[in-house]
XYZ file of C-alpha atoms in Angstrom:
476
model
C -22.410 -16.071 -16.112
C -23.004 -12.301 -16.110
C -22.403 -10.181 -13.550
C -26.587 -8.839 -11.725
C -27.376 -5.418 -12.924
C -27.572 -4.636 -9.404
C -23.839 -5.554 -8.357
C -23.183 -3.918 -11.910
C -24.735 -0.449 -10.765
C -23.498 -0.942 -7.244
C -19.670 -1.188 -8.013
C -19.717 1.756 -10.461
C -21.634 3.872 -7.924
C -18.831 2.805 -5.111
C -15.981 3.273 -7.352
C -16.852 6.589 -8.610
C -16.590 8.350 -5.106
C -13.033 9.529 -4.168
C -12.343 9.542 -0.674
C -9.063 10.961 -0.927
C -11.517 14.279 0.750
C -13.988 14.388 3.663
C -16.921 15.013 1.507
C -16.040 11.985 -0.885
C -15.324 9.903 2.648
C -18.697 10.216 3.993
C -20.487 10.200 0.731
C -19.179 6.794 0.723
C -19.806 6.117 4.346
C -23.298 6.862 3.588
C -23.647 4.531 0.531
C -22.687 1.933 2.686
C -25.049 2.341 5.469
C -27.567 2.384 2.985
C -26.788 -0.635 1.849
C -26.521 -2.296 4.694
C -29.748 -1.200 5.774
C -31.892 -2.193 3.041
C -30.053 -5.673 3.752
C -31.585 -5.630 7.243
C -28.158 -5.562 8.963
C -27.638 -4.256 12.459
C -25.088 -1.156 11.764
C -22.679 -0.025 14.328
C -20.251 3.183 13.698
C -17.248 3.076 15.037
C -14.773 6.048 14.948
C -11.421 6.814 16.606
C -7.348 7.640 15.640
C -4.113 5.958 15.639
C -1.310 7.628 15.228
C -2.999 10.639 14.752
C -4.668 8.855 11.513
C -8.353 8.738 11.574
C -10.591 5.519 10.722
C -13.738 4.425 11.014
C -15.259 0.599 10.777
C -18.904 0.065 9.745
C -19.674 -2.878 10.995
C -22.910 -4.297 9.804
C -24.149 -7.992 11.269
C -26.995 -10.800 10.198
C -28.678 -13.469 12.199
C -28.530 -14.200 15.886
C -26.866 -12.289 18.150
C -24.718 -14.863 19.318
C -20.826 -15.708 19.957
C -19.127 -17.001 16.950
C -19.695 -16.848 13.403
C -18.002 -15.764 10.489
C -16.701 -12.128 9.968
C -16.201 -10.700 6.616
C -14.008 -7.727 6.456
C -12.906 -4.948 3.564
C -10.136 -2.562 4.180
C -10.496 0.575 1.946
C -7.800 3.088 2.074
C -7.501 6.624 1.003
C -4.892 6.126 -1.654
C -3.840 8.308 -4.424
C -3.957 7.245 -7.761
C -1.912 8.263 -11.374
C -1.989 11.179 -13.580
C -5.605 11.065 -15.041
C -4.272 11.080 -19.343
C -2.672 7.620 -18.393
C -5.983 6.481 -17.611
C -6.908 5.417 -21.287
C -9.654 3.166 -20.790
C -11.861 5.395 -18.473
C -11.269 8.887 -20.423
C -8.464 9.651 -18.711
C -10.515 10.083 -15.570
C -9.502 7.458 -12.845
C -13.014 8.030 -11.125
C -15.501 6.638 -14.283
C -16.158 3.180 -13.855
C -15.934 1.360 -16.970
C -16.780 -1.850 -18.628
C -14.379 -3.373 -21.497
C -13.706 -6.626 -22.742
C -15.036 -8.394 -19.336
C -12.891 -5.846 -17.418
C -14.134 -3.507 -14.744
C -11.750 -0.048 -14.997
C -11.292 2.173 -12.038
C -9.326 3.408 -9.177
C -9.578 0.867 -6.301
C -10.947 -1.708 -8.838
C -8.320 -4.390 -7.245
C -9.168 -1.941 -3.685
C -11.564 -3.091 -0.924
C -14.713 -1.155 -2.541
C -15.473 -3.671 -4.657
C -14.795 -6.885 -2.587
C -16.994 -5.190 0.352
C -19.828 -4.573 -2.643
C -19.337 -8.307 -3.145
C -19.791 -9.404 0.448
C -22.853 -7.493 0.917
C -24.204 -8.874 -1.969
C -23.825 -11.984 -0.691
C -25.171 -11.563 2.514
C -27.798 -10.248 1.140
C -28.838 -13.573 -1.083
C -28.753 -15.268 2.466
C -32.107 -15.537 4.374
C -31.352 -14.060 7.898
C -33.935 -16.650 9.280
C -31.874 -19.597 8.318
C -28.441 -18.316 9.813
C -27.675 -20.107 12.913
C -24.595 -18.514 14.140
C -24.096 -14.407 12.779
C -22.508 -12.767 9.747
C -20.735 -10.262 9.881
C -19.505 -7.823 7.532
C -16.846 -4.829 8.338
C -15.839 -2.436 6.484
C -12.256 -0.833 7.825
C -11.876 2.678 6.123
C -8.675 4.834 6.814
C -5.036 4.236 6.137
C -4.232 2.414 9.474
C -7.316 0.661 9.522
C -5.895 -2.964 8.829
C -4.129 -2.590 12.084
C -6.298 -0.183 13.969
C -9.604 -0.559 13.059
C -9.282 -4.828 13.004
C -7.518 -4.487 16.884
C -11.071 -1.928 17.464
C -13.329 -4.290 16.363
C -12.118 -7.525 18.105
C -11.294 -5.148 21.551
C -15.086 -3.646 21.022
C -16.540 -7.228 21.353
C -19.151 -6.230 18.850
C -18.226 -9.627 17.079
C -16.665 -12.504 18.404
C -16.130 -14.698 15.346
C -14.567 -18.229 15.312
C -14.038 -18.062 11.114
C -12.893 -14.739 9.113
C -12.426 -14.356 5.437
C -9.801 -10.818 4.842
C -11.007 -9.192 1.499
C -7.745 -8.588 -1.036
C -7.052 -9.446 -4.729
C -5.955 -12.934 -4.672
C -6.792 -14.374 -8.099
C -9.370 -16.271 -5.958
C -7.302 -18.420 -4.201
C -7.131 -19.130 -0.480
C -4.175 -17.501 0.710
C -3.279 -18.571 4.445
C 0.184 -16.888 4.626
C 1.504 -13.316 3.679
C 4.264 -11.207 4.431
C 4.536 -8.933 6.686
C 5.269 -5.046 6.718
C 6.868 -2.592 8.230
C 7.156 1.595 7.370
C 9.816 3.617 8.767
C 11.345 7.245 8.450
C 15.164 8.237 8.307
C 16.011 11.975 9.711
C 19.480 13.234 8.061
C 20.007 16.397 10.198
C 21.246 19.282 7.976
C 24.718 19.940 8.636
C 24.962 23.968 7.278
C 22.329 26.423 8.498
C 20.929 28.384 6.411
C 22.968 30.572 3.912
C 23.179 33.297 0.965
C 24.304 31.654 -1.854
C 27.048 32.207 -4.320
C 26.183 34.091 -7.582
C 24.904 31.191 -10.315
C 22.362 29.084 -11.946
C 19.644 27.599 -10.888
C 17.512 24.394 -12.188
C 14.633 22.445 -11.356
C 15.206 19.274 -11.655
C 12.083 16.719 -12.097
C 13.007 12.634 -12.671
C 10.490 10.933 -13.712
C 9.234 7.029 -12.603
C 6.796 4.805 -13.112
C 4.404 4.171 -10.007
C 3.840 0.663 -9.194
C 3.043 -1.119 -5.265
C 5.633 -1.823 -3.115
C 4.401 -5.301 -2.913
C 5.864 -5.084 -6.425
C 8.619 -2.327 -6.571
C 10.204 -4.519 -9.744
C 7.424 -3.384 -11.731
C 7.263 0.533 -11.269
C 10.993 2.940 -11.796
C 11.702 3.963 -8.419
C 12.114 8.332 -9.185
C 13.970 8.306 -5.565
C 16.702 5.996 -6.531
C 17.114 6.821 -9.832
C 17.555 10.915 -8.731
C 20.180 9.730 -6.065
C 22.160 7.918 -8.907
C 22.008 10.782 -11.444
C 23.237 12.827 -8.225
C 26.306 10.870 -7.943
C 26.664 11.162 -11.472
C 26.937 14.975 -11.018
C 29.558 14.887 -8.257
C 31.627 13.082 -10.295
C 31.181 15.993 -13.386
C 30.624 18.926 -11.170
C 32.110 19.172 -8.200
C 30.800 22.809 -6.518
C 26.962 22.287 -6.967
C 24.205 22.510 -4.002
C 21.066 20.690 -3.703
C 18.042 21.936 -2.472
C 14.276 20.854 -1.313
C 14.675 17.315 -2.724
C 10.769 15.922 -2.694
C 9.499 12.754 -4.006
C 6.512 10.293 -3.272
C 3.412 10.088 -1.826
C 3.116 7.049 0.402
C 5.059 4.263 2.081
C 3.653 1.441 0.266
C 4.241 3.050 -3.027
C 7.109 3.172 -5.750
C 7.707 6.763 -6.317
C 7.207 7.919 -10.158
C 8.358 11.502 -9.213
C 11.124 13.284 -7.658
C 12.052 16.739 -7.891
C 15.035 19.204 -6.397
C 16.815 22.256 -7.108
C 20.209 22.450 -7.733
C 22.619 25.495 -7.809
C 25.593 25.942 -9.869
C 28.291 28.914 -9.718
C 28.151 31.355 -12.004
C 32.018 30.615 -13.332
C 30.465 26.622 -14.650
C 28.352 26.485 -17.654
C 27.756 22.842 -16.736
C 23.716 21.870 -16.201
C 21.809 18.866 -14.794
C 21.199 16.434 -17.580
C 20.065 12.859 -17.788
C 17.440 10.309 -19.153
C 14.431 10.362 -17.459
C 15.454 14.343 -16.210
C 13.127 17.093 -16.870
C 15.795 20.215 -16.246
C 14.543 23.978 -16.360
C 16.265 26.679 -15.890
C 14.761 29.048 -13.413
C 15.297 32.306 -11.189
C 16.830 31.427 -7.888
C 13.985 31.260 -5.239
C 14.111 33.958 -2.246
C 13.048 30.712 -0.225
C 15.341 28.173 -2.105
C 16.220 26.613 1.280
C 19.476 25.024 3.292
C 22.057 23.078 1.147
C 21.703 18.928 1.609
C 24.237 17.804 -0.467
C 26.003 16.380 2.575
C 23.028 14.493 3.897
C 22.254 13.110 0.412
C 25.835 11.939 0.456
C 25.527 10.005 3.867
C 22.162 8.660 2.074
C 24.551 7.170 -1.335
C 26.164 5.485 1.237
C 23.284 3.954 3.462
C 21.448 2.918 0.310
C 23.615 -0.056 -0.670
C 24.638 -1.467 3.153
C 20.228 -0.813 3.571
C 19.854 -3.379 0.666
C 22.335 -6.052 1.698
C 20.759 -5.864 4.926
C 17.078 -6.188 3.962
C 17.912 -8.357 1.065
C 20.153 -11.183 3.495
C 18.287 -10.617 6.426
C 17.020 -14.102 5.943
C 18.872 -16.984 5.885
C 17.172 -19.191 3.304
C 14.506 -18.132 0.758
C 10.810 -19.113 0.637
C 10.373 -20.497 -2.269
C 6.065 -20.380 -1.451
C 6.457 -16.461 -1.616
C 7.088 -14.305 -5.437
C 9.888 -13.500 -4.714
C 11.779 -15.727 -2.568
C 12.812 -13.184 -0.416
C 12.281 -10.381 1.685
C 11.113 -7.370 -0.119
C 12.134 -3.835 0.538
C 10.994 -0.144 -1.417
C 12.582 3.034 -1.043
C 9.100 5.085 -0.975
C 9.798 8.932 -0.295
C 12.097 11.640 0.618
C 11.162 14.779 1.311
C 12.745 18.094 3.274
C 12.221 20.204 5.942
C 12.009 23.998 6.574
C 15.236 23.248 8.111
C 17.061 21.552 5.885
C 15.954 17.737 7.843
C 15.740 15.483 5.275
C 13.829 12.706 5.938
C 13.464 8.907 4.137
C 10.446 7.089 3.602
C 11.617 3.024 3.391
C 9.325 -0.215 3.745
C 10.122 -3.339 4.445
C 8.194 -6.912 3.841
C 9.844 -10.177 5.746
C 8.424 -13.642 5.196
C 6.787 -15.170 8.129
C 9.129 -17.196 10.324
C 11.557 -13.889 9.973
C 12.946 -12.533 13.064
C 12.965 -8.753 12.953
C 13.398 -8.041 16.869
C 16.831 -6.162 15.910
C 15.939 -4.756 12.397
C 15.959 -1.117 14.338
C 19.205 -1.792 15.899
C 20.703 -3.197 12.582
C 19.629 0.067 10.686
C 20.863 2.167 13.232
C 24.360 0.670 13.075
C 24.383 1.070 9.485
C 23.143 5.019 9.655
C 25.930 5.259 12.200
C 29.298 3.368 10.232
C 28.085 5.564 6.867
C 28.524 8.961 8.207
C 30.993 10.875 6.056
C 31.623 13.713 8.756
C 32.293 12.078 12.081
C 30.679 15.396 13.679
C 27.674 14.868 11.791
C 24.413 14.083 14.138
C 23.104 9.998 13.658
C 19.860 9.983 11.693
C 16.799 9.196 13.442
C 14.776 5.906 12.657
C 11.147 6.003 13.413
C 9.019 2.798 13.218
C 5.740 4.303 11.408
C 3.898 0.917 11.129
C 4.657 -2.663 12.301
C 2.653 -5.383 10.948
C 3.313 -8.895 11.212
C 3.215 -11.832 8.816
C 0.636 -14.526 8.738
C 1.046 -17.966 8.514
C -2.419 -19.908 9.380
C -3.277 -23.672 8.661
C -4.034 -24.259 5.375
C -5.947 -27.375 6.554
C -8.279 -25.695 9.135
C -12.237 -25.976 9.137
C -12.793 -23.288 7.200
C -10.158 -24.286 4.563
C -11.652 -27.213 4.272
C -15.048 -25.776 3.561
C -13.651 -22.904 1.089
C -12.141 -25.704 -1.079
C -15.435 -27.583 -1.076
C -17.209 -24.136 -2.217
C -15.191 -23.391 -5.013
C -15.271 -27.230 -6.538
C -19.112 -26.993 -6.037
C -18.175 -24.046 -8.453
C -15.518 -25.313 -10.855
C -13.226 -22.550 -9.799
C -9.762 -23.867 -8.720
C -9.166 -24.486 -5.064
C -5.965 -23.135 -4.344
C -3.992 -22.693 -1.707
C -1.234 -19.712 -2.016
C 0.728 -17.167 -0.067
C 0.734 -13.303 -0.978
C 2.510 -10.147 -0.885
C 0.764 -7.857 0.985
C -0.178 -7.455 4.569
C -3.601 -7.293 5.982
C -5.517 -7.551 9.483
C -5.594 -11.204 8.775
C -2.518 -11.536 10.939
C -4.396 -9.581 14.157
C -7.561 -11.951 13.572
C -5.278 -15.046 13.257
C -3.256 -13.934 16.202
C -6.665 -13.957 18.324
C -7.529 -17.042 17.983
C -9.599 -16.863 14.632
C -9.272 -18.885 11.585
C -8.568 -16.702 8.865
C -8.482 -16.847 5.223
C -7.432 -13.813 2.827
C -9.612 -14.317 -0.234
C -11.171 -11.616 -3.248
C -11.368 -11.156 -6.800
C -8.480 -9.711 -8.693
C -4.887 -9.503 -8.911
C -2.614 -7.260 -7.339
C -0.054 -8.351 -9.488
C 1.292 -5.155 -11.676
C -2.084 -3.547 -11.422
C -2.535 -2.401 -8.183
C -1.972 1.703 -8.055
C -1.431 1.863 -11.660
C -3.353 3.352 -14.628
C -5.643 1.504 -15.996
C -6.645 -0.728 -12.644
C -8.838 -3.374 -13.599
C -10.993 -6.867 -12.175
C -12.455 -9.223 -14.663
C -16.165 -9.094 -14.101
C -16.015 -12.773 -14.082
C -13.630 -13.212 -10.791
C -16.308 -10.476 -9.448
C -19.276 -12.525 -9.625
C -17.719 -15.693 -8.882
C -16.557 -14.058 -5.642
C -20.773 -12.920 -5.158
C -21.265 -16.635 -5.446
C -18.541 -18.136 -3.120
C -19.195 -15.822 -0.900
C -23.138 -16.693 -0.685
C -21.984 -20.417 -0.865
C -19.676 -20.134 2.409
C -21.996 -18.404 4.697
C -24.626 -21.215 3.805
C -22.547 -23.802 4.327
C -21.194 -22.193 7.566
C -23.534 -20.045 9.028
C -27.402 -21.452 7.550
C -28.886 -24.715 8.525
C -29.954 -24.762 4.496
């Protein structure tokens, strides 16, 4: 069955508006509140900032305003996306919409933009005088507003649900367990202050990746890791060389596809940086070139390895319900300060049932027994998110009544467990019975060129959605 004309025209219009600015975040704001309004929703706003991140949930409801009900949310982030030529099938612009082969190409096309279109859709097919109990839909914009905006919305009351369905690309099966996730930040205080340096060469050096989720990281070329192996491959032919304003990444949940430093060598070596996957110029030392961290990248060489037998065995049996069967951990950024700080981006997914009360501690140790100059200052571990797994009955009401809905609809009723980490684990914590549901797969297309949902899984997801809310929410 084809996909309506006006879901067709909907999606495109949604995907084609990059919120990655504030004009392209309240265009989209906008688009939404129109649609909710032409749906006959009651619209609330709600704005506010955690962490000194901003978000905002529209929260649009149906039927009587009563406790209970089912809530339908859709978390849209501000994410970047991939060079625009690797974007083939949308020429090379990751902000055209387009149709091929059954496929729907576009940035956030696996993203919350198009599961929210599908949820409003669906409402919207629903006849708001035969809901008994309320539907609600929220939309949770901002990049801590899986955590944030879901804690808003249950503290603001606005909603008091006793079923929610968590929009994310799940192949359309019923997932009622994920990992969880955590972000944190490693400061390697310089150890030299600022000085002249030594007559010489100097070369940019750019390593190149392939970006990929860190739900994932096996599927992208971590440009982080592979520059910190090439470095110790350059200690080991050069010994006098500095390193300078190492940078690399864009977000925590990402694998990095770039990282690029400066490195000076003395004047009396004709040796130069060179390696596969190593872009190497040769340029005029910078005025500004910055404070030497060889040492701290050093102390990192060292961390790296004990970081990964930590993460890696911090469980003592595997899951064999989660892909993979263990924990999952990303090296996601570095990048330096004005001061020669430089500071690690790492996240972290455990499997529910994992205890990580001393993960901080455990890291700490580790940063401590790795330092190569005993007067060296400890790095500094920051938390900068902390969400928990989920592990909800897969045999609740709701379950129940999904599986039935997607029979009635010869669509497989699975059952399944997923990578990434959404508010479903606040809303389960409270008391609610949560599924994570949506069309598409995350799987090796999520943040990549080329992002694509079959059409298909998109209007089967109009129609299970439509089919739930009667069967929970209408007396028809």
């Amino acid at each position: 069955m084809s996909v309506p004309s006006e879901i067709q025209t909907t999606l495109h219009e949604m995907l084609s508006i990059d919120i990655r600015n504030a004009r392209g975040s309240r265009q989209l704001l906008d688009k939404i509140v129109s649609l909710m309004d032409f749906s006959g929703f009651r619209i609330v706003e709600q704005m506010a900032s955690f962490s000194d991140v901003d978000h905002i949930n529209l929260v649009g409801t149906r039927g009587p305003n009563k406790v209970g009900g089912l809530l339908l949310t859709a978390a849209i982030d501000t994410a970047g996306c991939t060079e625009g030529f690797r974007w083939t099938h949308t020429e090379e612009d990751p902000f055209n919409p387009t149709e091929k082969d059954g496929f729907l190409y576009a940035h956030g096309a696996n993203g919350g933009k198009v599961d929210l279109v599908c949820k409003l859709m669906a409402v919207a097919n629903v006849p708001a005088e035969s809901l008994q109990i309320p539907v609600t839909v929220a939309a949770l914009i901002g990049d801590q507003a899986r955590v944030a905006g879901a804690m808003q919305l249950l503290d603001s009351g606005i909603c008091q649900p006793q079923f929610a369905l968590v929009g994310e690309p799940t192949n359309l099966e019923l997932v009622t367990a994920h990992r969880g996730y955590f972000a944190f930040q490693f400061d390697f205080a310089p150890n030299e202050s600022l000085s002249d340096l030594p007559q010489g060469n100097t070369y940019s050096v750019v390593c190149r990746g392939e970006r990929a989720h860190s739900t994932s990281p096996y599927l992208g070329r971590n440009a982080v890791e592979l520059m910190t192996r090439h470095l110790a491959r350059f200690c080991r032919e050069q010994k006098d060389f500095t390193v300078h304003q190492l940078e690399g990444g864009h977000r925590t949940d990402e694998v990095p596809d770039e990282c690029r430093a400066y490195i000076h060598v003395p004047a009396c070596s004709d040796w130069m940086p060179t390696g596969n996957f190593l872009e190497t110029t040769p340029v005029k030392t910078p005025n500004t070139l910055g404070p030497n961290i060889r040492d701290q990248w050093t102390h990192l060489k060292e961390v790296l390895p004990r970081l990964h037998e930590l993460f890696r065995w911090s469980t003592s049996e595997d899951d064999s319900e989660f892909y993979p069967p263990t924990p999952i951990y990303n090296v996601s950024g570095v990048r330096t300060q004005i001061d020669g700080t430089m500071q690690i981006l790492m996240d972290y997914r455990p499997l529910p049932g994992q205890r990580c009360e001393t993960l901080v501690t455990d890291i700490e140790l580790i940063l401590r027994q790795t330092k190569t100059n005993p007067t060296q200052p400890s790095p500094v571990v920051q938390v900068l998110q902390n969400r928990l797994a989920m592990d909800a009955s897969d045999d609740g009401n709701l379950v129940t009544k999904a599986k039935q809905v997607l029979r009635q609809l010869h669509i497989p009723a699975v059952t399944s467990t997923h990578a990434e980490s959404t508010e479903g684990w606040i809303l389960n914590a409270a008391g609610i019975e949560t599924i994570v549901f949506g069309p598409g797969s995350a799987m090796g297309v999520k943040r990549r060129a080329n992002e694509h949902t079959s059409m298909s899984q998109i209007n089967a997801a109009v129609r299970f959605y439509e089919e739930l809310i009667r069967k929970v929410c209408s007396a028809s």
